[in-house]
Short mmCIF file of C-alpha atoms and ligand atoms in Angstrom, two decimals:
data_model
loop_
_atom_site.label_atom_id
_atom_site.label_comp_id
_atom_site.label_asym_id
_atom_site.label_seq_id
_atom_site.Cartn_x
_atom_site.Cartn_y
_atom_site.Cartn_z
CA UNK A 72 98.06 149.74 -143.28
CA UNK A 73 95.71 147.25 -141.60
CA UNK A 74 92.46 148.52 -140.10
CA UNK A 75 91.50 148.48 -136.40
CA UNK A 76 91.54 144.98 -134.95
CA UNK A 77 93.34 143.50 -137.94
CA UNK A 78 96.87 142.13 -137.79
CA UNK A 79 99.14 145.19 -137.72
CA UNK A 80 101.94 143.41 -139.55
CA UNK A 81 101.83 143.88 -143.32
CA UNK A 82 102.51 140.96 -145.64
CA UNK A 83 105.88 142.40 -146.67
CA UNK A 84 106.93 143.03 -143.08
CA UNK A 85 105.93 139.46 -142.24
CA UNK A 86 107.92 138.08 -145.18
CA UNK A 87 111.11 140.03 -144.38
CA UNK A 88 114.03 137.61 -143.97
CA UNK A 89 117.51 139.08 -143.50
CA UNK A 90 119.03 135.61 -143.94
CA UNK A 91 117.45 135.08 -147.38
CA UNK A 92 119.74 134.86 -150.41
CA UNK A 93 118.00 137.90 -151.91
CA UNK A 94 118.69 140.09 -148.87
CA UNK A 95 122.27 138.87 -148.39
CA UNK A 96 123.01 139.62 -152.05
CA UNK A 97 121.71 143.18 -151.84
CA UNK A 98 120.18 144.40 -148.56
CA UNK A 99 119.51 147.92 -149.84
CA UNK A 100 117.55 146.66 -152.85
CA UNK A 101 115.67 144.10 -150.72
CA UNK A 102 114.44 146.93 -148.46
CA UNK A 103 113.49 149.39 -151.20
CA UNK A 104 109.80 148.59 -150.62
CA UNK A 105 110.23 149.51 -146.96
CA UNK A 106 111.94 152.85 -147.65
CA UNK A 107 109.06 153.69 -150.00
CA UNK A 108 106.05 152.27 -148.12
CA UNK A 109 106.72 151.25 -144.53
CA UNK A 110 110.00 152.72 -143.25
CA UNK A 111 109.56 151.29 -139.74
CA UNK A 112 108.07 147.81 -139.44
CA UNK A 113 107.94 144.86 -137.07
CA UNK A 114 109.03 141.40 -138.13
CA UNK A 115 107.59 138.78 -135.73
CA UNK A 116 109.91 135.94 -136.81
CA UNK A 117 113.02 137.94 -135.93
CA UNK A 118 111.39 139.81 -133.05
CA UNK A 119 112.88 143.10 -134.27
CA UNK A 120 111.57 146.44 -135.52
CA UNK A 121 113.34 147.28 -138.77
CA UNK A 122 114.26 150.89 -139.62
CA UNK A 123 115.23 151.60 -143.23
CA UNK A 124 115.30 155.34 -144.07
CA UNK A 125 118.37 157.58 -143.69
CA UNK A 126 116.89 160.20 -141.33
CA UNK A 127 115.35 157.57 -139.04
CA UNK A 128 118.45 155.36 -138.85
CA UNK A 129 120.56 158.42 -138.07
CA UNK A 130 118.08 159.63 -135.41
CA UNK A 131 118.23 156.23 -133.67
CA UNK A 132 122.04 156.21 -133.74
CA UNK A 133 122.09 159.79 -132.43
CA UNK A 134 119.93 159.14 -129.34
CA UNK A 135 121.81 156.43 -127.44
CA UNK A 136 119.77 157.05 -124.28
CA UNK A 137 116.32 156.33 -125.73
CA UNK A 138 117.89 153.71 -127.98
CA UNK A 139 120.43 151.83 -125.91
CA UNK A 140 123.29 150.00 -127.65
CA UNK A 141 123.24 147.26 -124.97
CA UNK A 142 122.09 144.57 -127.45
CA UNK A 143 124.72 145.37 -130.10
CA UNK A 144 126.64 142.14 -129.38
CA UNK A 145 123.71 139.97 -128.24
CA UNK A 146 123.11 136.74 -130.16
CA UNK A 147 120.38 137.17 -132.76
CA UNK A 148 119.46 133.49 -132.37
CA UNK A 149 119.52 132.19 -128.77
CA UNK A 150 122.04 129.35 -128.41
CA UNK A 151 120.89 125.75 -128.02
CA UNK A 152 121.35 124.04 -124.65
CA UNK A 153 124.27 122.07 -125.99
CA UNK A 154 125.94 125.24 -127.29
CA UNK A 155 125.39 126.89 -123.90
CA UNK A 156 127.05 123.91 -122.21
CA UNK A 157 130.03 124.21 -124.55
CA UNK A 158 130.39 127.94 -123.84
CA UNK A 159 130.10 127.33 -120.11
CA UNK A 160 132.99 124.87 -120.26
CA UNK A 161 135.18 127.71 -121.51
CA UNK A 162 133.74 130.11 -118.88
CA UNK A 163 132.64 132.34 -121.78
CA UNK A 164 131.18 135.59 -120.54
CA UNK A 165 131.31 138.32 -123.16
CA UNK A 166 130.08 141.44 -121.43
CA UNK A 167 130.11 145.20 -121.98
CA UNK A 168 132.84 146.65 -124.22
CA UNK A 169 132.48 150.16 -125.66
CA UNK A 170 130.08 149.51 -128.46
CA UNK A 171 127.37 148.03 -126.19
CA UNK A 172 127.96 150.17 -123.08
CA UNK A 173 125.39 152.69 -121.82
CA UNK A 174 126.00 156.22 -120.59
CA UNK A 175 127.55 157.59 -118.52
CA UNK A 176 130.03 154.67 -118.31
CA UNK A 177 130.52 154.61 -122.08
CA UNK A 178 131.68 158.21 -122.54
CA UNK A 179 134.01 158.12 -119.52
CA UNK A 180 135.66 155.00 -120.91
CA UNK A 181 135.74 156.22 -124.50
CA UNK A 182 137.43 159.44 -123.40
CA UNK A 183 140.31 157.72 -121.58
CA UNK A 184 140.81 155.31 -124.48
CA UNK A 185 140.65 157.83 -127.33
CA UNK A 186 144.26 159.00 -127.53
CA UNK A 187 145.59 156.12 -129.66
CA UNK A 188 143.01 156.80 -132.37
CA UNK A 189 144.09 160.42 -132.89
CA UNK A 190 145.64 161.58 -136.21
CA UNK A 191 149.28 161.54 -134.99
CA UNK A 192 149.17 157.83 -134.28
CA UNK A 193 147.38 157.23 -137.54
CA UNK A 194 150.09 158.97 -139.56
CA UNK A 195 152.71 156.77 -137.84
CA UNK A 196 150.91 153.69 -139.20
CA UNK A 197 150.79 154.85 -142.81
CA UNK A 198 154.32 153.74 -143.67
CA UNK A 199 153.76 150.31 -142.16
CA UNK A 200 150.53 149.77 -144.10
CA UNK A 201 152.17 150.92 -147.34
CA UNK A 202 155.12 148.57 -146.77
CA UNK A 203 152.90 145.57 -146.02
CA UNK A 204 150.77 146.29 -149.08
CA UNK A 205 153.79 146.58 -151.38
CA UNK A 206 155.18 143.28 -150.08
CA UNK A 207 151.90 141.51 -150.75
CA UNK A 208 151.51 143.00 -154.24
CA UNK A 209 155.15 142.11 -155.06
CA UNK A 210 154.30 138.50 -154.29
CA UNK A 211 151.52 138.21 -156.88
CA UNK A 212 152.06 141.01 -159.42
CA UNK A 213 153.60 138.62 -161.98
CA UNK A 214 151.10 135.80 -161.48
CA UNK A 215 148.17 137.05 -163.59
CA UNK A 216 145.46 135.80 -161.22
CA UNK A 217 144.87 136.09 -157.49
CA UNK A 218 142.20 136.01 -154.81
CA UNK A 219 142.66 139.45 -153.26
CA UNK A 220 141.06 138.38 -149.98
CA UNK A 221 143.48 135.51 -149.48
CA UNK A 222 146.48 137.40 -150.86
CA UNK A 223 146.14 140.64 -148.89
CA UNK A 224 142.74 141.85 -147.69
CA UNK A 225 142.49 139.69 -144.59
CA UNK A 226 146.10 139.51 -143.50
CA UNK A 227 147.05 143.18 -143.73
CA UNK A 228 144.09 144.54 -141.70
CA UNK A 229 144.67 141.78 -139.11
CA UNK A 230 148.41 142.57 -138.90
CA UNK A 231 147.70 146.30 -138.57
CA UNK A 232 144.99 145.69 -135.94
CA UNK A 233 147.25 143.44 -133.83
CA UNK A 234 150.06 145.98 -134.05
CA UNK A 235 147.70 148.77 -133.04
CA UNK A 236 146.44 146.74 -130.09
CA UNK A 237 149.92 145.57 -129.04
CA UNK A 238 148.77 141.95 -129.33
CA UNK A 239 151.54 139.50 -130.37
CA UNK A 240 151.24 138.50 -134.03
CA UNK A 241 150.79 134.78 -133.51
CA UNK A 242 148.17 132.23 -134.54
CA UNK A 243 146.89 134.32 -137.45
CA UNK A 244 145.05 131.32 -138.92
CA UNK A 245 143.32 130.62 -135.62
CA UNK A 246 142.28 134.27 -135.34
CA UNK A 247 140.67 134.06 -138.78
CA UNK A 248 138.68 131.00 -137.67
CA UNK A 249 137.74 132.71 -134.38
CA UNK A 250 136.55 135.87 -136.13
CA UNK A 251 134.21 133.98 -138.44
CA UNK A 252 132.88 131.99 -135.45
CA UNK A 253 132.31 135.21 -133.46
CA UNK A 254 130.38 136.73 -136.38
CA UNK A 255 128.18 133.65 -136.85
CA UNK A 256 127.66 133.29 -133.09
CA UNK A 257 126.60 136.92 -132.68
CA UNK A 258 124.83 137.86 -135.91
CA UNK A 259 124.23 134.56 -137.70
CA UNK A 260 121.57 131.88 -137.69
CA UNK A 261 123.57 128.68 -137.22
CA UNK A 262 121.82 125.33 -137.57
CA UNK A 263 121.69 123.18 -134.39
CA UNK A 264 124.71 121.16 -135.60
CA UNK A 265 126.68 124.31 -136.48
CA UNK A 266 125.87 125.85 -133.09
CA UNK A 267 128.08 123.48 -131.11
CA UNK A 268 131.00 123.84 -133.51
CA UNK A 269 130.67 127.62 -133.48
CA UNK A 270 130.32 127.67 -129.68
CA UNK A 271 133.51 125.62 -129.37
CA UNK A 272 135.47 128.08 -131.54
CA UNK A 273 134.00 131.05 -129.65
CA UNK A 274 134.95 129.38 -126.36
CA UNK A 275 138.53 128.88 -127.57
CA UNK A 276 138.59 132.51 -128.73
CA UNK A 277 137.47 133.64 -125.24
CA UNK A 278 140.19 131.53 -123.65
CA UNK A 279 142.79 132.85 -126.11
CA UNK A 280 141.77 136.47 -125.36
CA UNK A 281 142.23 135.77 -121.63
CA UNK A 282 145.66 134.21 -122.16
CA UNK A 283 146.86 137.10 -124.33
CA UNK A 284 145.65 139.52 -121.69
CA UNK A 285 147.55 137.67 -118.94
CA UNK A 286 150.71 137.75 -121.05
CA UNK A 287 150.30 141.46 -121.74
CA UNK A 288 149.70 142.26 -118.08
CA UNK A 289 153.24 141.01 -117.41
CA UNK A 290 154.69 143.74 -119.67
CA UNK A 291 153.81 146.98 -117.89
CA UNK A 292 155.66 149.12 -120.47
CA UNK A 293 154.13 147.44 -123.52
CA UNK A 294 152.96 149.62 -126.39
CA UNK A 295 149.60 149.61 -128.17
CA UNK A 296 145.98 150.34 -127.33
CA UNK A 297 145.29 147.27 -125.19
CA UNK A 298 148.42 147.91 -123.10
CA UNK A 299 147.10 151.45 -122.58
CA UNK A 300 143.73 149.99 -121.56
CA UNK A 301 145.47 147.62 -119.09
CA UNK A 302 147.27 150.58 -117.50
CA UNK A 303 144.00 152.55 -117.35
CA UNK A 304 142.39 149.53 -115.66
CA UNK A 305 145.08 149.72 -112.95
CA UNK A 306 144.64 153.49 -112.58
CA UNK A 307 140.85 153.75 -112.89
CA UNK A 308 139.32 150.31 -112.27
CA UNK A 309 135.79 151.75 -112.09
CA UNK A 310 136.06 153.33 -115.53
CA UNK A 311 138.08 150.68 -117.40
CA UNK A 312 136.86 147.57 -115.60
CA UNK A 313 138.49 144.14 -115.56
CA UNK A 314 135.47 142.59 -117.27
CA UNK A 315 135.79 145.22 -119.99
CA UNK A 316 139.39 144.20 -120.73
CA UNK A 317 138.61 140.55 -121.46
CA UNK A 318 135.45 141.28 -123.48
CA UNK A 319 137.14 144.07 -125.42
CA UNK A 320 140.18 141.95 -126.23
CA UNK A 321 137.89 139.51 -128.00
CA UNK A 322 135.57 142.03 -129.65
CA UNK A 323 138.29 144.40 -130.91
CA UNK A 324 140.35 141.71 -132.61
CA UNK A 325 137.30 141.14 -134.83
CA UNK A 326 136.11 144.78 -135.06
CA UNK A 327 139.62 145.95 -135.85
CA UNK A 328 140.13 143.84 -138.95
CA UNK A 329 137.14 141.89 -140.30
CA UNK A 330 135.20 145.08 -141.07
CA UNK A 331 138.17 146.52 -142.98
CA UNK A 332 138.78 143.26 -144.88
CA UNK A 333 135.17 143.17 -146.03
CA UNK A 334 135.02 146.90 -146.83
CA UNK A 335 138.15 146.63 -148.99
CA UNK A 336 136.78 143.58 -150.80
CA UNK A 337 133.45 145.31 -151.45
CA UNK A 338 135.27 148.43 -152.68
CA UNK A 339 137.48 146.61 -155.18
CA UNK A 340 134.55 144.57 -156.46
CA UNK A 341 132.47 147.71 -156.92
CA UNK A 342 135.22 149.72 -158.62
CA UNK A 343 136.25 146.90 -160.97
CA UNK A 344 132.59 146.39 -161.92
CA UNK A 345 132.47 150.04 -163.01
CA UNK A 346 135.34 150.16 -165.48
CA UNK A 347 135.02 153.84 -166.37
CA UNK A 348 135.29 154.82 -162.72
CA UNK A 349 138.24 152.46 -162.15
CA UNK A 350 140.09 153.92 -165.15
CA UNK A 351 139.52 157.45 -163.88
CA UNK A 352 140.97 156.49 -160.51
CA UNK A 353 143.98 154.85 -162.17
CA UNK A 354 144.66 158.11 -164.05
CA UNK A 355 143.98 160.40 -161.10
CA UNK A 356 144.73 158.95 -157.63
CA UNK A 357 143.47 162.15 -156.00
CA UNK A 358 140.00 160.79 -156.61
CA UNK A 359 140.67 157.86 -154.27
CA UNK A 360 139.72 159.36 -150.86
CA UNK A 361 136.21 160.29 -151.99
CA UNK A 362 135.92 157.02 -153.91
CA UNK A 363 136.61 155.24 -150.60
CA UNK A 364 133.70 157.12 -148.99
CA UNK A 365 131.44 156.36 -151.91
CA UNK A 366 132.33 152.65 -151.70
CA UNK A 367 131.64 152.68 -147.95
CA UNK A 368 128.29 154.30 -148.69
CA UNK A 369 127.18 152.07 -151.53
CA UNK A 370 128.69 148.76 -150.35
CA UNK A 371 129.61 149.16 -146.70
CA UNK A 372 130.92 146.21 -144.70
CA UNK A 373 128.52 146.80 -141.81
CA UNK A 374 124.98 146.67 -143.17
CA UNK A 375 122.94 146.90 -139.98
CA UNK A 376 123.37 147.55 -136.27
CA UNK A 377 121.13 147.10 -133.23
CA UNK A 378 119.58 149.19 -130.48
CA UNK A 379 116.99 148.60 -127.72
CA UNK A 380 114.24 151.10 -126.84
CA UNK A 381 114.56 152.07 -123.17
CA UNK A 382 111.04 153.59 -122.96
CA UNK A 383 107.86 153.89 -125.03
CA UNK A 384 108.78 156.12 -127.92
CA UNK A 385 108.23 156.60 -131.64
CA UNK A 386 110.17 156.61 -134.87
CA UNK A 387 108.73 158.43 -137.89
CA UNK A 388 105.31 158.42 -136.23
CA UNK A 389 105.34 154.67 -135.51
CA UNK A 390 104.84 153.77 -131.83
CA UNK A 391 107.76 151.74 -130.46
CA UNK A 392 107.23 150.05 -127.08
CA UNK A 393 109.82 150.01 -124.30
CA UNK A 394 112.20 147.03 -124.65
CA UNK A 395 111.61 146.81 -128.41
CA UNK A 396 114.65 145.58 -130.31
CA UNK A 397 115.61 147.58 -133.37
CA UNK A 398 117.50 146.53 -136.47
CA UNK A 399 118.72 149.78 -138.01
CA UNK A 400 119.77 149.02 -141.56
CA UNK A 401 122.54 151.43 -142.53
CA UNK A 402 122.91 149.76 -145.95
CA UNK A 403 119.34 150.76 -146.73
CA UNK A 404 119.78 154.25 -145.25
CA UNK A 405 122.89 154.75 -147.37
CA UNK A 406 120.87 154.21 -150.57
CA UNK A 407 118.00 156.48 -149.54
CA UNK A 408 117.36 159.00 -152.34
CA UNK A 409 115.82 161.33 -149.74
CA UNK A 410 119.38 162.01 -148.59
CA UNK A 411 121.60 160.86 -151.46
CA UNK A 412 120.54 161.94 -154.93
CA UNK A 413 120.41 158.87 -157.22
CA UNK A 414 121.30 156.85 -154.15
CA UNK A 415 121.85 153.57 -156.03
CA UNK A 416 124.43 155.12 -158.34
CA UNK A 417 128.21 155.01 -157.85
CA UNK A 418 129.34 158.63 -158.05
CA UNK A 419 132.88 159.20 -156.80
CA UNK A 420 132.40 162.98 -157.15
CA UNK A 421 129.40 163.00 -154.78
CA UNK A 422 129.91 165.82 -152.28
CA UNK A 423 128.04 164.20 -149.38
CA UNK A 424 129.37 160.63 -149.81
CA UNK A 425 131.06 160.80 -146.37
CA UNK A 426 127.66 161.26 -144.71
CA UNK A 427 127.05 157.50 -144.99
CA UNK A 428 126.14 155.63 -141.81
CA UNK A 429 128.46 152.65 -142.28
CA UNK A 430 130.52 153.72 -139.24
CA UNK A 431 127.38 154.46 -137.21
CA UNK A 432 126.74 157.97 -135.92
CA UNK A 433 126.89 159.98 -132.70
CA UNK A 434 128.69 159.15 -129.49
CA UNK A 435 129.39 155.51 -130.42
CA UNK A 436 130.59 156.28 -133.92
CA UNK A 437 133.41 153.94 -134.95
CA UNK A 438 136.67 154.94 -133.28
CA UNK A 439 138.69 153.11 -135.94
CA UNK A 440 137.04 154.77 -138.93
CA UNK A 441 140.16 156.67 -139.99
CA UNK A 442 142.29 153.53 -139.76
CA UNK A 443 139.88 151.75 -142.06
CA UNK A 444 139.83 154.69 -144.48
CA UNK A 445 143.62 154.86 -144.51
CA UNK A 446 144.00 151.13 -145.23
CA UNK A 447 141.40 151.22 -147.99
CA UNK A 448 143.02 154.27 -149.59
CA UNK A 449 146.47 152.64 -149.61
CA UNK A 450 145.12 149.35 -151.02
CA UNK A 451 143.40 151.18 -153.86
CA UNK A 452 146.40 153.44 -154.52
CA UNK A 453 148.80 150.52 -154.78
CA UNK A 454 146.52 148.27 -156.82
CA UNK A 455 145.44 150.98 -159.25
CA UNK A 456 149.05 152.06 -159.81
CA UNK A 457 150.55 148.61 -160.31
CA UNK A 458 147.64 146.66 -161.79
CA UNK A 459 145.39 149.17 -163.59
CA UNK A 460 144.56 146.47 -166.16
CA UNK A 461 143.23 143.90 -163.70
CA UNK A 462 139.65 142.68 -164.06
CA UNK A 463 137.25 140.59 -162.04
CA UNK A 464 137.55 136.95 -163.11
CA UNK A 465 134.37 135.84 -164.83
CA UNK A 466 134.37 132.28 -163.51
CA UNK A 467 133.45 133.15 -159.94
CA UNK A 468 130.37 133.27 -157.73
CA UNK A 469 130.35 135.72 -154.88
CA UNK A 470 129.47 134.14 -151.56
CA UNK A 471 128.60 135.93 -148.32
CA UNK A 472 128.69 134.64 -144.74
CA UNK A 473 125.00 134.65 -143.70
CA UNK A 474 124.69 137.15 -140.85
CA UNK A 475 122.90 140.38 -139.95
CA UNK A 476 125.80 142.80 -139.58
CA UNK A 477 128.95 142.15 -141.63
CA UNK A 478 128.90 141.87 -145.41
CA UNK A 479 131.51 141.25 -148.07
CA UNK A 480 132.41 138.48 -150.55
CA UNK A 481 134.47 135.66 -149.08
CA UNK A 482 136.75 135.65 -152.15
CA UNK A 483 137.53 138.16 -154.89
CA UNK A 484 139.41 136.72 -157.83
CA UNK A 485 141.04 139.15 -160.25
CA UNK A 486 143.03 138.50 -163.45
CA UNK A 487 145.39 140.40 -165.71
CA UNK A 488 148.11 139.81 -168.29
CA UNK A 489 151.46 140.26 -166.50
CA UNK A 490 153.06 141.18 -169.84
CA UNK A 491 151.03 144.41 -169.66
CA UNK A 492 152.15 145.36 -166.13
CA UNK A 493 153.17 149.06 -166.25
CA UNK A 494 156.34 148.33 -164.27
CA UNK A 495 157.61 146.05 -167.06
CA UNK A 496 157.42 148.93 -169.53
CA UNK A 497 158.90 151.40 -167.05
CA UNK A 498 160.91 149.37 -164.51
C1 HEM B 691 132.24 150.95 -133.41
C2 HEM B 691 131.89 149.96 -138.16
C3 HEM B 691 136.73 149.51 -138.44
C4 HEM B 691 137.02 150.09 -133.64
C5 HEM B 691 131.73 150.71 -134.67
C6 HEM B 691 130.32 150.76 -135.02
C7 HEM B 691 130.24 150.47 -136.35
C8 HEM B 691 131.57 150.25 -136.85
C9 HEM B 691 128.96 150.40 -137.17
C10 HEM B 691 129.16 151.08 -134.08
C11 HEM B 691 128.82 152.55 -134.23
C12 HEM B 691 127.64 153.04 -133.45
O1 HEM B 691 127.10 152.33 -132.60
O2 HEM B 691 127.25 154.21 -133.70
C13 HEM B 691 133.17 149.79 -138.65
C14 HEM B 691 133.50 149.61 -140.06
C15 HEM B 691 134.86 149.48 -140.14
C16 HEM B 691 135.39 149.58 -138.79
C17 HEM B 691 132.48 149.58 -141.19
C18 HEM B 691 135.74 149.27 -141.35
C19 HEM B 691 135.40 149.60 -142.59
C20 HEM B 691 137.23 149.61 -137.17
C21 HEM B 691 138.64 149.51 -136.82
C22 HEM B 691 138.71 149.65 -135.45
C23 HEM B 691 137.36 149.86 -134.95
C24 HEM B 691 139.76 149.30 -137.82
C25 HEM B 691 139.91 149.62 -134.54
C26 HEM B 691 141.16 149.72 -134.89
C27 HEM B 691 135.76 150.42 -133.17
C28 HEM B 691 135.45 150.72 -131.77
C29 HEM B 691 134.07 150.97 -131.71
C30 HEM B 691 133.57 150.80 -133.08
C31 HEM B 691 136.44 150.75 -130.61
C32 HEM B 691 133.26 151.32 -130.46
C33 HEM B 691 133.04 152.81 -130.33
C34 HEM B 691 132.08 153.20 -129.22
O3 HEM B 691 131.12 152.48 -128.96
O4 HEM B 691 132.30 154.26 -128.60
N1 HEM B 691 132.48 150.41 -135.80
N2 HEM B 691 134.33 149.77 -137.92
N3 HEM B 691 136.51 149.83 -136.03
N4 HEM B 691 134.61 150.50 -133.92
FE1 HEM B 691 134.49 150.22 -135.92
#
């Protein structure tokens, strides 16, 4: 720690760069020094206080009054003038949804929109997810090599999300482009040239969300979560506001699938890199639910989230001024040995694996967490049953979209010898 009058920012805090290749490759490892020496620090370049230990990250998530979620969807890098002009042309105005709404509005809204996430509705989706997964696996099981992201991990979560929302399954390719643009626009650090391109895609996404909403408004009996939200808007316009509907339509299309795509990719990569664990799972599928939790803990698809201090406060004895912006790094918290014994180790028998913070914590905790868990479980069940002999291809580099929140390889190529497929021996 610096002495009185000296610069209060340590050299390591100053050097912290969440867009560096080292951090993107392994955020938990890149923040090990912080967990051990300076668990709450300020980085002037980013303008954020970074929180890295389990107990502190959880405490910030838990107190959504002192630590408001209002900046959760704010752009990390302010847009250039040209990008702003582009967004204005599309009348882009992303506002409060659920994830960035303060109390008491948040809880009132969450309560009236909760029903569709309850276990009964989830069970009804299981068959559909299983069917979609089987179809996709059928298409490549005899090929011997496939990119799992392209072949199933992006399309199934997107299909399931659109079905859940009641949004027509059209323009899937455009939605993929829009989701990447939304991620880069919100959590990335686009170059000045990229900014305009990204802003244009985000603007088109905003327009698309508005058009879909207009179409859905014309079907008063439509099924799905967004139809429910539209009806709630008519019944309780102060709770489920009109502005909410448009913003949520855009945010949920991304939140409802991209996170699950990346989590599934991370999980398969992790399991196939630990052959003994993979083989155990192939022999005993009952291990899969806890393996899913352990994958979400060790390699979650959301690595950090944001909060804003609403008053002068402190975290772990460090004074935090009002209006401070916080980057709470759940990926680091999830590796913290103070909470998870041998935190860097994959242990599918771990009894507290589900205590990870990948879905956040407290009153904003992810409403779709059980959907994501269900999809991941089914993917692993089907792949481990039909392709237990698959391996990660050696001739691949794993690339990650540079951004502060979402993490997962853009491709995951696996290989196997189709002659050894179990279903050939036992058709
Ligand atoms: C909120 C992660 C999948 C819907 C959140 C938050 C995180 C998160 C970190 C913020 C939590 C907080 O502030 O405490 C994830 C991850 C997923 C996933 C890692 C997949 C592995 C989904 C899916 C859906 C969904 C599939 C919808 C079908 C939501 C909603 C919220 C939310 C509606 C806002 C809740 C609120 O603020 O009250 N999610 N999510 N998520 N998520 Fe997810």
